[in-house]
mmCIF file of C-alpha atoms in Angstrom:
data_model
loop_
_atom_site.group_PDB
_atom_site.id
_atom_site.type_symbol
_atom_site.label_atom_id
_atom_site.label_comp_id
_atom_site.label_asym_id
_atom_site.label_seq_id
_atom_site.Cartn_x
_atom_site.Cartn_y
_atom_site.Cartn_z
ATOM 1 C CA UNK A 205 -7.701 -53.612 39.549
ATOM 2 C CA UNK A 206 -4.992 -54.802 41.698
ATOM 3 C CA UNK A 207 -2.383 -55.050 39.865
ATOM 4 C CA UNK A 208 -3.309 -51.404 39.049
ATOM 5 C CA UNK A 209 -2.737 -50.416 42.902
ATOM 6 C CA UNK A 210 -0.017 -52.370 43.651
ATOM 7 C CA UNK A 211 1.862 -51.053 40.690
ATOM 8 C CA UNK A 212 4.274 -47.774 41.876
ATOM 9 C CA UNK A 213 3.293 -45.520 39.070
ATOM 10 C CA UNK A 214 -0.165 -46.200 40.381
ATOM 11 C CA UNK A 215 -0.271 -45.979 43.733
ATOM 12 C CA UNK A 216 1.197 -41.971 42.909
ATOM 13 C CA UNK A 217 -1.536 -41.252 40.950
ATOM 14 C CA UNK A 218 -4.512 -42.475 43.514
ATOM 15 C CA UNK A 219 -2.907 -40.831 46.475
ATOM 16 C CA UNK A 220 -2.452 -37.656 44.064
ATOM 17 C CA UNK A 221 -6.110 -37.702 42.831
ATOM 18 C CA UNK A 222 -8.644 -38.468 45.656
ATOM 19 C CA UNK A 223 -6.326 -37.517 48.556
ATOM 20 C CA UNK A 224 -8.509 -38.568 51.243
ATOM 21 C CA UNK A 225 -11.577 -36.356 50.629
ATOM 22 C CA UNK A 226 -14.994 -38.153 50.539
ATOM 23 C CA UNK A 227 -16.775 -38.805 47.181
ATOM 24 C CA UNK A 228 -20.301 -39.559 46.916
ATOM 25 C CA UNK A 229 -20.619 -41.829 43.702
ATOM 26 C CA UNK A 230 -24.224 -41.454 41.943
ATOM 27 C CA UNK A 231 -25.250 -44.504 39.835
ATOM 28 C CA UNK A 232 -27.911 -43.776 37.443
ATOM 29 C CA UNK A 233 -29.044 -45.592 33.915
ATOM 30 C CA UNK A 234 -27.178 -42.920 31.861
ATOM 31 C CA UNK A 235 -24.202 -41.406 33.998
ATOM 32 C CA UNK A 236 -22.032 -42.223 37.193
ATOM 33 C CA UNK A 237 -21.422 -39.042 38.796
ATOM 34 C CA UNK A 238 -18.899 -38.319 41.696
ATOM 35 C CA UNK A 239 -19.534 -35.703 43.576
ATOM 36 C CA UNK A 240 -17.204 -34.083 46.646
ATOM 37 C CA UNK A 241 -19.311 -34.699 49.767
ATOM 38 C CA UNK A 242 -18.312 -31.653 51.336
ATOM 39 C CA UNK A 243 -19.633 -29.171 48.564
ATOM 40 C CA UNK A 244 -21.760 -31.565 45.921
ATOM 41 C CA UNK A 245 -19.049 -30.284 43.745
ATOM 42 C CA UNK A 246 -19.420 -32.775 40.567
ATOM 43 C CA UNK A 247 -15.650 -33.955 40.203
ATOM 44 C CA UNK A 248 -16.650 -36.369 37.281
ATOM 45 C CA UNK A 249 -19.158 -37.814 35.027
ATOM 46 C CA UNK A 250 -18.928 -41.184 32.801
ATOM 47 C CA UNK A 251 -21.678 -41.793 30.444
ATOM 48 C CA UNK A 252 -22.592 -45.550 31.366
ATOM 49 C CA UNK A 253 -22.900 -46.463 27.645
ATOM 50 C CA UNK A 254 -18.888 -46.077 27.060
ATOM 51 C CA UNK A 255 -17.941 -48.506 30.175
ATOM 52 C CA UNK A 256 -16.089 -51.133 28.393
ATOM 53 C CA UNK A 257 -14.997 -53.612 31.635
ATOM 54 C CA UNK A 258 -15.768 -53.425 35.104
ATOM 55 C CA UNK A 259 -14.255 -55.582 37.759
ATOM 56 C CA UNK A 260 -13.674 -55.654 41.947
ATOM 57 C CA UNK A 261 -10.320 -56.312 43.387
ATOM 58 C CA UNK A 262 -9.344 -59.115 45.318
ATOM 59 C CA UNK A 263 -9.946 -56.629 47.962
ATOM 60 C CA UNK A 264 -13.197 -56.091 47.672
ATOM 61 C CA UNK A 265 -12.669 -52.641 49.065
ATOM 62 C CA UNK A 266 -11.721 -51.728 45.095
ATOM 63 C CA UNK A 267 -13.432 -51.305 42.387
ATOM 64 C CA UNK A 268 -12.377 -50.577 38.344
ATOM 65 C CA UNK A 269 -13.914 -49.467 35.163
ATOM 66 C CA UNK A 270 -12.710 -48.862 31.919
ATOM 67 C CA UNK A 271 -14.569 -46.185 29.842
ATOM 68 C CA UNK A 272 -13.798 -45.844 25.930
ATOM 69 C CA UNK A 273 -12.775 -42.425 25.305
ATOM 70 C CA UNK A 274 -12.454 -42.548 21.449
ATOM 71 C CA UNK A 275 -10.571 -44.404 19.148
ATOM 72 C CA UNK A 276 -7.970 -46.389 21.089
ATOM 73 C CA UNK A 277 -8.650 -44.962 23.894
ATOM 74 C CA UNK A 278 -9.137 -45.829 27.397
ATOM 75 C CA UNK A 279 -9.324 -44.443 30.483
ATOM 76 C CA UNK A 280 -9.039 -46.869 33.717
ATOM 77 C CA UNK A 281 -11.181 -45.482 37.279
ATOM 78 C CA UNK A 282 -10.692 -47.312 40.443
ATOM 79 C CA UNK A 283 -12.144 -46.454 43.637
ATOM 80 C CA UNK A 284 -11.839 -47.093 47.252
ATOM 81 C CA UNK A 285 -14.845 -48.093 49.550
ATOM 82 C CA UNK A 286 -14.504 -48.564 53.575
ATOM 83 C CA UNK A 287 -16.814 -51.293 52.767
ATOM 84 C CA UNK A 288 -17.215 -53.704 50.086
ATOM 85 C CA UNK A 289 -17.785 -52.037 46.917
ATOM 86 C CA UNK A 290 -19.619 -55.318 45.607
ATOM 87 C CA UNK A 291 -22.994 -53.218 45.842
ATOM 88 C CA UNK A 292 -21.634 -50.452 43.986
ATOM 89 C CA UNK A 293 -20.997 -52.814 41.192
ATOM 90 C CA UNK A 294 -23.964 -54.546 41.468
ATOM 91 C CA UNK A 295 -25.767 -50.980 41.169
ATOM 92 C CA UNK A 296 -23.289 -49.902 37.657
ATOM 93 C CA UNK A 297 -24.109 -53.550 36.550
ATOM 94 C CA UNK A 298 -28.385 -52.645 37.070
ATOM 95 C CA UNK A 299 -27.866 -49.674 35.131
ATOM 96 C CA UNK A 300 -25.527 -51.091 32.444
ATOM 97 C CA UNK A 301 -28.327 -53.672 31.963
ATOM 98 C CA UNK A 302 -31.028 -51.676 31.727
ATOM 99 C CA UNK A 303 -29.106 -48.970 29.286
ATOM 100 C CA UNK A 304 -28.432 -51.798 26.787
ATOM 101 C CA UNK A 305 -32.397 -52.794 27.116
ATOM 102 C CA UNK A 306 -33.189 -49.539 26.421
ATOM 103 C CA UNK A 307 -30.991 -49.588 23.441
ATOM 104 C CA UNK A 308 -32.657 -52.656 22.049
ATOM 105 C CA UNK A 309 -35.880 -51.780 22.471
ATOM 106 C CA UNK A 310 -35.034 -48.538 20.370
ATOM 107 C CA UNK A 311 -33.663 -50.298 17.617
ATOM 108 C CA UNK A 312 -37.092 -52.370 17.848
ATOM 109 C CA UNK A 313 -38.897 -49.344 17.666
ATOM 110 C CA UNK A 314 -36.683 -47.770 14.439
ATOM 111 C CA UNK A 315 -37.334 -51.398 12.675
ATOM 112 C CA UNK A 316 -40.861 -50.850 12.942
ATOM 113 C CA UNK A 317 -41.107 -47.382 11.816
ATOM 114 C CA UNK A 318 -39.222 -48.199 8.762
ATOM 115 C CA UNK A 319 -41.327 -51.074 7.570
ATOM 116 C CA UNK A 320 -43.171 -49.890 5.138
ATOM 117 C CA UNK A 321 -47.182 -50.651 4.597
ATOM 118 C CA UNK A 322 -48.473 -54.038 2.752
ATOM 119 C CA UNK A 323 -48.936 -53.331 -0.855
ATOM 120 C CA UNK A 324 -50.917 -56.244 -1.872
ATOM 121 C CA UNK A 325 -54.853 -56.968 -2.922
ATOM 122 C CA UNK A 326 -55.288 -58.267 0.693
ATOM 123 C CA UNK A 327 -54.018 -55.043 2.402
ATOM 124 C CA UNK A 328 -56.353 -52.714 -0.092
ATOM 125 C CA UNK A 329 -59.141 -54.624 0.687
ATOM 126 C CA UNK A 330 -58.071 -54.099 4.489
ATOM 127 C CA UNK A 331 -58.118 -50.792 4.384
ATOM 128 C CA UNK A 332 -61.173 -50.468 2.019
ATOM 129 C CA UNK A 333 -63.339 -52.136 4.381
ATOM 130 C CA UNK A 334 -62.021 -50.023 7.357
ATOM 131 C CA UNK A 335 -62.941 -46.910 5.584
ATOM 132 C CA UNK A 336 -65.979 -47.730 4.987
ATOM 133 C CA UNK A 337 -66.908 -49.485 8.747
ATOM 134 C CA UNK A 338 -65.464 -46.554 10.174
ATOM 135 C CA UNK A 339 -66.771 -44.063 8.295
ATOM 136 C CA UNK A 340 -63.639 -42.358 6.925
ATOM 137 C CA UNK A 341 -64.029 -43.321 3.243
ATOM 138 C CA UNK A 342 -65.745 -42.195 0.611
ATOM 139 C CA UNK A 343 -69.656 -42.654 0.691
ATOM 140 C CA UNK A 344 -71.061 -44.531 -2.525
#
């Protein structure tokens, strides 16, 4: 992140991008949206599943993320805070947490639809006597 802002070619292309206008940054478990304060104009969204890296600077008024934009590539964000922006990352770390939990409990829930049923004696049986206890089978 610093050496990002210290570097010349850098420091053209933050003044040229944000110049000076306030940006309300919205953290949720799918997206981070940034939105112009002035207007709630959305200026950008980045789907929280294709953050690569994130990182503060040694100013802690900074704050980078790489998202993965396709195959080889990557774009780099940093933003300026007044404050610390150690609570913004804390917040894109929550949801980055709780996206990847989401993710494995999905692939849980795919493993479990594709086993398939018990074919052996014990399993007919199973089912046999649940028929018949509740009803559903066949009357003899």
């Amino acid at each position: 992140v610093s050496s990002g802002i210290n570097a010349e070619h850098g420091k053209q292309w933050y003044q040229r991008r944000v110049r000076g206008e306030s940006v309300t940054m919205e953290v949720h478990v799918s997206s981070i949206n940034l939105i112009k304060t002035a207007d709630r104009t959305l200026l950008a969204e980045h789907r929280v599943r294709f953050i690569s890296f994130m990182a503060l600077g040694a100013d802690e008024n900074f704050l980078g993320y790489i998202v993965h934009g396709g195959p080889k590539i990557f774009y780099c964000h940093v933003y300026q805070n007044e404050g610390s922006c150690a609570e913004v990352a804390r917040s894109i770390q929550d949801a980055c947490t709780l996206r990847y939990q989401l993710l494995l409990a999905k692939q849980e829930d795919m493993k479990k639809a594709e086993k398939p049923e018990p074919q052996g004696i014990f399993s007919f049986l199973r089912r046999k006597l649940k028929q018949k206890s509740g009803g559903e089978g066949e009357k003899p």
